[in-house]
Amino acid sequence: MGNSSNRRARTRAIRARMETTGEPYSVASRHVAAEQTAPAAEVSSAAASPSGTTMNDTAGMRDVLLDWVYDQAGSDTMNIVEIMPFAEEYQLDLNAAFTLVHICRDAGMARDDSTFGNPGMRLTPAGLTHVQERRRRRDDPALRAVAARSGLLRWMYRQHIAGVHMPLPDQFASAPEANFEGSPFTEVEIGLAAEYLVKRALIKGPGAFGHTGPVRADITPDGMDCVVDWSANVSAYLRRQEAASSALTYNGPVFHGDVEGVQLAWNNQSVTQNHNPGQQVAPGYEELAWAMADVLRLVPAMDLSFEAQEDVDAASKEILAEIVRDEPRPGPIRRALTVLRTWFTPIAEAGMAGAGVGVSEGAKEAARNAVALMMPF
């Protein structure tokens, strides 16, 4: 009897709201349900988007709105779009809708075309470009993979702090941050991210036949270091670990480390090698060896992708292996230098599609210096 009375009361409340606001039934029912379970202010300030974005994340909600306006305007900067339908969809009140318009305007992304009581806006060319670039990134599988690994590792660390033993990585899908540029990660993407983190010893856990990645997992000490000390930047953390395992001394110049099992040194009366055999740099190739020492010193600052780092490592090892031969072969050296230039030049110029996006000034400067060092060869 009580349930029946509650349903009738809820129906009356929905109808009353529809008559007052003119909202369709689906929108009015969501508002009534929210009002019955939480204070109105709480619903307005913490309304969540399908991607988990809330008004507490103003930058995230701004991007959601810009994306929505882009579709509503047909990607035309001349079309004015009313914002209240968006606000109703995300359970935002009028003040929140105006606030979002002002945030977009102040960021230079939109023009404020609001009227009294009716927020509206048009995209600026900067806003149009922002949405298009965001959508390009959102559809880039490599960028999505990087974000999935980082997000999953952060989530695993939070489970560890909360005392959750062996959580299911699949449950990451319901976390607010389980999306990239507003697009939720798929089950496949999360599985592949978990599988990669296991292979890199950042998480550990048992798998199962037919299941990608571990069924349950815990974060490892290395994974915790990556989150705490490297802000969960998995690629940067792994590159630093690999670089630390092959130390280089540049005041000889002396190379130490895994260069296909080779140590390199010349004029080394004051240098003690830690293992044998040591191999001298071939006469005439000392300048190239100096240049490679400086190039390798600059590589960590370039924030290369995992694929680029693998190519750079392979090309560097090929050059270093050649210059200790009795008769170095110019062909392999030339080809390896071409590989290095292929990766470094777009970063230095920050102009190739996808290569210059998000490249820091430090990375550009390091790449420019590396390219300059290789120019004579």
Short mmCIF file of C-alpha atoms in Angstrom, two decimals:
data_model
loop_
_atom_site.label_atom_id
_atom_site.label_comp_id
_atom_site.label_asym_id
_atom_site.label_seq_id
_atom_site.Cartn_x
_atom_site.Cartn_y
_atom_site.Cartn_z
CA MET A 1 0.00 0.00 0.00
CA GLY A 2 2.83 2.31 0.93
CA ASN A 3 4.64 1.67 -2.38
CA SER A 4 1.47 2.43 -4.33
CA SER A 5 1.05 5.75 -2.48
CA ASN A 6 4.66 6.65 -3.18
CA ARG A 7 4.24 5.97 -6.89
CA ARG A 8 1.09 8.11 -7.05
CA ALA A 9 2.84 10.95 -5.20
CA ARG A 10 5.81 10.72 -7.53
CA THR A 11 3.53 10.79 -10.61
CA ARG A 12 1.74 13.89 -9.27
CA ALA A 13 5.07 15.60 -8.64
CA ILE A 14 6.24 14.84 -12.19
CA ARG A 15 3.03 16.18 -13.71
CA ALA A 16 3.20 19.30 -11.60
CA ARG A 17 6.78 19.92 -12.72
CA MET A 18 5.84 19.34 -16.38
CA GLU A 19 3.05 21.93 -16.11
CA THR A 20 5.33 24.43 -14.36
CA THR A 21 8.47 24.07 -16.48
CA GLY A 22 7.19 22.66 -19.76
CA GLU A 23 9.76 19.85 -19.49
CA PRO A 24 9.10 16.51 -21.20
CA TYR A 25 8.17 13.59 -18.95
CA SER A 26 11.62 11.97 -19.08
CA VAL A 27 13.38 15.16 -17.96
CA ALA A 28 10.82 16.01 -15.30
CA SER A 29 10.97 12.47 -13.88
CA ARG A 30 14.75 12.67 -13.53
CA HIS A 31 14.49 15.98 -11.68
CA VAL A 32 11.84 14.65 -9.33
CA ALA A 33 13.81 11.50 -8.63
CA ALA A 34 16.92 13.56 -7.87
CA GLU A 35 15.00 15.95 -5.61
CA GLN A 36 13.58 13.02 -3.64
CA THR A 37 17.02 11.51 -2.98
CA ALA A 38 19.26 14.57 -2.47
CA PRO A 39 19.08 18.30 -1.71
CA ALA A 40 18.49 20.43 -4.80
CA ALA A 41 21.80 22.26 -4.40
CA GLU A 42 23.67 18.98 -4.22
CA VAL A 43 22.08 17.70 -7.41
CA SER A 44 22.92 20.89 -9.26
CA SER A 45 26.55 21.12 -8.16
CA ALA A 46 27.42 17.46 -8.58
CA ALA A 47 25.36 16.50 -11.62
CA ALA A 48 27.28 13.87 -13.52
CA SER A 49 27.70 13.39 -17.25
CA PRO A 50 27.79 9.93 -18.86
CA SER A 51 31.60 10.15 -18.75
CA GLY A 52 31.62 10.86 -15.02
CA THR A 53 32.31 14.60 -15.41
CA THR A 54 30.67 16.78 -12.78
CA MET A 55 30.27 20.49 -12.16
CA ASN A 56 33.05 20.06 -9.61
CA ASP A 57 35.26 19.51 -12.67
CA THR A 58 34.53 22.75 -14.50
CA ALA A 59 37.15 22.19 -17.21
CA GLY A 60 35.74 18.75 -17.93
CA MET A 61 32.15 19.99 -18.00
CA ARG A 62 33.22 22.89 -20.20
CA ASP A 63 34.61 20.46 -22.77
CA VAL A 64 31.44 18.35 -22.62
CA LEU A 65 29.37 21.46 -23.32
CA LEU A 66 31.63 22.62 -26.16
CA ASP A 67 31.39 19.17 -27.74
CA TRP A 68 27.58 19.29 -27.46
CA VAL A 69 27.37 22.82 -28.89
CA TYR A 70 29.62 21.76 -31.79
CA ASP A 71 27.04 19.13 -32.79
CA GLN A 72 24.04 21.37 -32.19
CA ALA A 73 25.55 24.16 -34.30
CA GLY A 74 26.60 21.83 -37.08
CA SER A 75 30.22 22.95 -36.53
CA ASP A 76 29.20 26.46 -37.66
CA THR A 77 30.53 29.38 -35.62
CA MET A 78 27.61 31.57 -36.74
CA ASN A 79 24.88 29.45 -35.17
CA ILE A 80 23.64 30.41 -31.69
CA VAL A 81 22.82 27.42 -29.48
CA GLU A 82 20.51 27.57 -26.45
CA ILE A 83 22.12 25.83 -23.45
CA MET A 84 19.13 24.89 -21.27
CA PRO A 85 18.49 21.57 -23.09
CA PHE A 86 22.06 20.63 -22.21
CA ALA A 87 21.58 21.79 -18.63
CA GLU A 88 18.41 19.72 -18.28
CA GLU A 89 20.13 16.65 -19.70
CA TYR A 90 22.86 16.92 -17.06
CA GLN A 91 20.54 18.09 -14.28
CA LEU A 92 22.05 21.55 -13.98
CA ASP A 93 20.10 24.58 -12.81
CA LEU A 94 19.92 27.93 -14.58
CA ASN A 95 22.80 29.42 -12.61
CA ALA A 96 25.07 26.49 -13.49
CA ALA A 97 24.14 26.86 -17.17
CA PHE A 98 25.06 30.56 -17.15
CA THR A 99 28.29 29.72 -15.30
CA LEU A 100 29.30 27.26 -18.00
CA VAL A 101 28.63 29.82 -20.73
CA HIS A 102 30.81 32.34 -18.90
CA ILE A 103 33.59 29.76 -18.46
CA CYS A 104 33.58 29.03 -22.20
CA ARG A 105 33.52 32.74 -22.99
CA ASP A 106 36.39 33.58 -20.61
CA ALA A 107 38.47 30.77 -22.12
CA GLY A 108 38.00 32.32 -25.57
CA MET A 109 36.09 29.25 -26.77
CA ALA A 110 32.67 30.85 -27.24
CA ARG A 111 30.72 34.10 -27.55
CA ASP A 112 28.06 34.74 -24.92
CA ASP A 113 24.72 35.20 -26.74
CA SER A 114 22.55 34.77 -23.65
CA THR A 115 19.31 36.64 -23.16
CA PHE A 116 17.59 37.26 -19.85
CA GLY A 117 16.80 33.88 -18.34
CA ASN A 118 18.01 31.95 -21.40
CA PRO A 119 21.74 31.11 -21.66
CA GLY A 120 23.09 30.77 -25.20
CA MET A 121 26.43 30.80 -26.98
CA ARG A 122 28.29 30.48 -30.29
CA LEU A 123 31.61 28.74 -30.77
CA THR A 124 34.59 30.91 -31.67
CA PRO A 125 37.17 29.64 -34.19
CA ALA A 126 39.35 28.76 -31.18
CA GLY A 127 36.49 26.75 -29.67
CA LEU A 128 35.86 25.01 -32.98
CA THR A 129 39.53 24.04 -33.24
CA HIS A 130 39.55 22.90 -29.63
CA VAL A 131 36.65 20.51 -30.17
CA GLN A 132 38.08 19.15 -33.43
CA GLU A 133 41.49 18.54 -31.88
CA ARG A 134 39.89 16.92 -28.84
CA ARG A 135 37.92 14.59 -31.09
CA ARG A 136 41.05 13.74 -33.03
CA ARG A 137 42.83 12.79 -29.82
CA ARG A 138 39.78 10.90 -28.61
CA ASP A 139 39.88 8.67 -31.69
CA ASP A 140 43.66 8.05 -31.55
CA PRO A 141 44.15 4.44 -30.35
CA ALA A 142 47.70 5.09 -29.16
CA LEU A 143 46.70 8.07 -27.02
CA ARG A 144 43.75 6.11 -25.65
CA ALA A 145 46.05 3.22 -24.71
CA VAL A 146 48.40 5.57 -22.84
CA ALA A 147 45.49 7.15 -20.96
CA ALA A 148 43.94 3.76 -20.14
CA ARG A 149 47.19 2.48 -18.61
CA SER A 150 47.67 5.62 -16.54
CA GLY A 151 44.05 5.75 -15.40
CA LEU A 152 43.91 2.07 -14.49
CA LEU A 153 47.15 2.29 -12.50
CA ARG A 154 45.83 5.29 -10.55
CA TRP A 155 42.64 3.37 -9.83
CA MET A 156 44.63 0.33 -8.67
CA TYR A 157 46.60 2.55 -6.29
CA ARG A 158 43.38 3.99 -4.83
CA GLN A 159 42.07 0.46 -4.28
CA HIS A 160 45.31 -0.36 -2.46
CA ILE A 161 44.98 2.73 -0.22
CA ALA A 162 41.36 1.80 0.50
CA GLY A 163 42.45 -1.67 1.61
CA VAL A 164 40.74 -3.51 -1.25
CA HIS A 165 42.59 -6.78 -1.77
CA MET A 166 42.95 -8.04 -5.34
CA PRO A 167 40.30 -5.84 -6.98
CA LEU A 168 38.91 -6.72 -10.40
CA PRO A 169 40.47 -4.47 -13.06
CA ASP A 170 37.23 -4.78 -15.03
CA GLN A 171 35.55 -2.66 -12.33
CA PHE A 172 37.68 0.28 -13.42
CA ALA A 173 35.10 0.78 -16.19
CA SER A 174 32.66 2.28 -13.67
CA ALA A 175 35.19 4.77 -12.27
CA PRO A 176 34.65 8.47 -13.15
CA GLU A 177 38.08 8.73 -14.79
CA ALA A 178 37.61 5.65 -16.99
CA ASN A 179 37.37 7.77 -20.13
CA PHE A 180 39.59 9.68 -22.52
CA GLU A 181 38.48 13.09 -23.71
CA GLY A 182 34.95 12.21 -22.60
CA SER A 183 34.82 8.85 -24.41
CA PRO A 184 34.60 5.85 -22.02
CA PHE A 185 37.22 3.13 -22.32
CA THR A 186 35.95 -0.11 -23.80
CA GLU A 187 36.22 -3.48 -22.09
CA VAL A 188 38.92 -4.43 -24.60
CA GLU A 189 40.95 -1.27 -23.90
CA ILE A 190 40.83 -1.87 -20.15
CA GLY A 191 41.82 -5.52 -20.60
CA LEU A 192 44.78 -4.61 -22.80
CA ALA A 193 45.87 -1.90 -20.35
CA ALA A 194 45.79 -4.38 -17.47
CA GLU A 195 47.71 -6.94 -19.54
CA TYR A 196 50.40 -4.34 -20.34
CA LEU A 197 50.75 -3.27 -16.71
CA VAL A 198 51.26 -6.91 -15.70
CA LYS A 199 53.95 -7.40 -18.34
CA ARG A 200 55.71 -4.29 -17.05
CA ALA A 201 55.44 -5.53 -13.43
CA LEU A 202 53.37 -2.52 -12.34
CA ILE A 203 50.49 -4.73 -11.24
CA LYS A 204 50.31 -8.48 -10.65
CA GLY A 205 47.52 -11.01 -10.59
CA PRO A 206 46.23 -14.28 -12.05
CA GLY A 207 44.64 -14.49 -15.46
CA ALA A 208 42.11 -16.89 -16.91
CA PHE A 209 41.68 -18.64 -20.23
CA GLY A 210 39.92 -16.39 -22.73
CA HIS A 211 40.31 -13.31 -20.52
CA THR A 212 42.58 -10.44 -21.55
CA GLY A 213 44.71 -9.33 -18.63
CA PRO A 214 44.44 -10.46 -15.01
CA VAL A 215 41.07 -11.33 -13.52
CA ARG A 216 42.15 -9.89 -10.17
CA ALA A 217 45.25 -7.85 -9.46
CA ASP A 218 47.20 -5.81 -6.93
CA ILE A 219 49.52 -2.91 -7.59
CA THR A 220 53.23 -3.66 -7.13
CA PRO A 221 55.82 -1.44 -5.38
CA ASP A 222 57.03 -0.35 -8.84
CA GLY A 223 53.46 0.57 -9.73
CA MET A 224 53.16 2.64 -6.55
CA ASP A 225 56.40 4.45 -7.40
CA CYS A 226 55.03 5.22 -10.86
CA VAL A 227 51.85 6.73 -9.39
CA VAL A 228 53.43 8.64 -6.52
CA ASP A 229 56.71 9.82 -8.07
CA TRP A 230 55.74 9.97 -11.75
CA SER A 231 52.06 10.99 -11.58
CA ALA A 232 51.14 7.63 -13.15
CA ASN A 233 52.95 8.54 -16.38
CA VAL A 234 53.71 4.93 -17.27
CA SER A 235 55.74 5.66 -20.41
CA ALA A 236 57.99 8.21 -18.70
CA TYR A 237 58.49 5.95 -15.68
CA LEU A 238 59.51 2.97 -17.80
CA ARG A 239 61.89 5.07 -19.92
CA ARG A 240 63.57 6.38 -16.79
CA GLN A 241 63.91 2.84 -15.42
CA GLU A 242 65.47 1.64 -18.67
CA ALA A 243 67.81 4.62 -18.81
CA ALA A 244 68.89 4.02 -15.20
CA SER A 245 69.82 0.43 -16.06
CA SER A 246 72.32 1.60 -18.72
CA ALA A 247 74.36 4.45 -17.23
CA LEU A 248 76.44 6.68 -19.48
CA THR A 249 79.51 8.74 -18.57
CA TYR A 250 79.93 11.74 -20.84
CA ASN A 251 83.25 13.25 -19.73
CA GLY A 252 85.46 10.72 -21.49
CA PRO A 253 83.54 10.31 -23.63
CA VAL A 254 82.84 6.85 -22.16
CA PHE A 255 79.77 4.68 -22.79
CA HIS A 256 78.68 2.15 -20.18
CA GLY A 257 75.62 -0.05 -20.48
CA ASP A 258 73.74 -2.45 -22.64
CA VAL A 259 74.93 -1.66 -26.14
CA GLU A 260 74.64 -5.23 -27.35
CA GLY A 261 77.07 -6.18 -24.58
CA VAL A 262 79.66 -3.55 -25.55
CA GLN A 263 81.53 -0.98 -23.42
CA LEU A 264 83.16 1.90 -25.26
CA ALA A 265 86.07 4.10 -24.23
CA TRP A 266 89.03 5.95 -25.66
CA ASN A 267 91.87 8.03 -24.17
CA ASN A 268 90.85 6.16 -21.04
CA GLN A 269 93.96 6.15 -18.89
CA SER A 270 91.84 7.45 -16.00
CA VAL A 271 88.76 5.31 -16.70
CA THR A 272 88.28 1.91 -15.09
CA GLN A 273 86.04 -0.51 -16.99
CA ASN A 274 83.82 -2.75 -14.87
CA HIS A 275 83.88 -5.71 -17.23
CA ASN A 276 85.72 -7.01 -20.27
CA PRO A 277 86.21 -6.88 -23.10
CA GLY A 278 86.38 -3.10 -23.59
CA GLN A 279 86.36 -1.91 -27.22
CA GLN A 280 87.92 1.23 -28.61
CA VAL A 281 86.02 3.63 -30.86
CA ALA A 282 87.35 3.32 -34.40
CA PRO A 283 89.69 6.11 -35.54
CA GLY A 284 87.79 8.89 -37.29
CA TYR A 285 84.53 8.18 -35.44
CA GLU A 286 85.34 10.00 -32.19
CA GLU A 287 83.20 13.03 -33.12
CA LEU A 288 80.20 10.81 -33.85
CA ALA A 289 80.70 9.09 -30.50
CA TRP A 290 80.77 12.47 -28.75
CA ALA A 291 77.60 13.50 -30.59
CA MET A 292 75.81 10.25 -29.69
CA ALA A 293 76.74 10.72 -26.04
CA ASP A 294 75.07 14.14 -26.06
CA VAL A 295 72.08 12.89 -28.09
CA LEU A 296 71.40 10.06 -25.63
CA ARG A 297 71.66 12.52 -22.75
CA LEU A 298 68.91 14.60 -24.38
CA VAL A 299 66.51 11.73 -25.20
CA PRO A 300 64.78 11.45 -21.76
CA ALA A 301 63.66 15.09 -22.00
CA MET A 302 61.80 14.47 -25.29
CA ASP A 303 58.98 12.44 -23.69
CA LEU A 304 58.93 9.98 -26.59
CA SER A 305 56.18 7.43 -27.07
CA PHE A 306 56.96 3.82 -26.24
CA GLU A 307 57.17 2.98 -29.96
CA ALA A 308 59.53 5.90 -30.61
CA GLN A 309 61.70 4.96 -27.63
CA GLU A 310 62.07 1.41 -28.95
CA ASP A 311 63.16 2.70 -32.38
CA VAL A 312 65.55 5.24 -30.85
CA ASP A 313 67.10 2.61 -28.59
CA ALA A 314 67.59 0.20 -31.49
CA ALA A 315 69.10 2.87 -33.77
CA SER A 316 71.43 4.14 -31.04
CA LYS A 317 72.66 0.63 -30.27
CA GLU A 318 73.30 0.02 -33.96
CA ILE A 319 75.43 3.16 -34.23
CA LEU A 320 77.37 2.39 -31.07
CA ALA A 321 77.96 -1.19 -32.17
CA GLU A 322 79.27 -0.03 -35.56
CA ILE A 323 81.72 2.59 -34.32
CA VAL A 324 83.69 0.02 -32.28
CA ARG A 325 84.20 -2.26 -35.29
CA ASP A 326 87.62 -2.42 -36.89
CA GLU A 327 86.02 -1.05 -40.05
CA PRO A 328 82.65 0.62 -39.30
CA ARG A 329 80.11 0.38 -42.12
CA PRO A 330 78.78 3.78 -43.23
CA GLY A 331 75.50 2.31 -44.52
CA PRO A 332 74.08 1.03 -41.19
CA ILE A 333 75.25 4.19 -39.41
CA ARG A 334 73.57 6.39 -42.02
CA ARG A 335 70.31 4.40 -41.81
CA ALA A 336 70.30 4.51 -38.01
CA LEU A 337 70.86 8.27 -38.01
CA THR A 338 67.92 8.61 -40.43
CA VAL A 339 65.70 6.75 -37.93
CA LEU A 340 66.77 9.11 -35.14
CA ARG A 341 66.09 12.18 -37.29
CA THR A 342 62.68 10.76 -38.27
CA TRP A 343 61.59 10.80 -34.63
CA PHE A 344 63.43 13.91 -33.42
CA THR A 345 62.68 16.36 -36.26
CA PRO A 346 58.86 16.48 -35.85
CA ILE A 347 59.28 17.12 -32.12
CA ALA A 348 61.84 19.84 -32.80
CA GLU A 349 59.51 21.50 -35.29
CA ALA A 350 56.30 20.48 -33.49
CA GLY A 351 54.56 20.60 -36.85
CA MET A 352 53.86 17.03 -37.96
CA ALA A 353 50.27 15.96 -37.34
CA GLY A 354 50.15 14.27 -33.96
CA ALA A 355 53.81 14.83 -33.19
CA GLY A 356 53.63 18.41 -31.99
CA VAL A 357 50.45 18.04 -29.96
CA GLY A 358 51.18 18.60 -26.30
CA VAL A 359 54.95 18.81 -26.85
CA SER A 360 56.62 20.84 -24.09
CA GLU A 361 59.14 23.56 -24.82
CA GLY A 362 61.76 21.45 -23.03
CA ALA A 363 61.10 18.51 -25.33
CA LYS A 364 61.29 20.74 -28.41
CA GLU A 365 64.58 22.25 -27.26
CA ALA A 366 66.08 18.83 -26.54
CA ALA A 367 65.01 17.53 -29.95
CA ARG A 368 66.40 20.62 -31.73
CA ASN A 369 69.74 20.17 -29.99
CA ALA A 370 69.83 16.47 -30.89
CA VAL A 371 69.08 17.18 -34.56
CA ALA A 372 71.80 19.83 -34.63
CA LEU A 373 74.31 17.41 -33.13
CA MET A 374 73.61 14.85 -35.86
CA MET A 375 73.70 17.31 -38.77
CA PRO A 376 77.42 16.86 -39.59
CA PHE A 377 77.07 13.10 -40.02
#
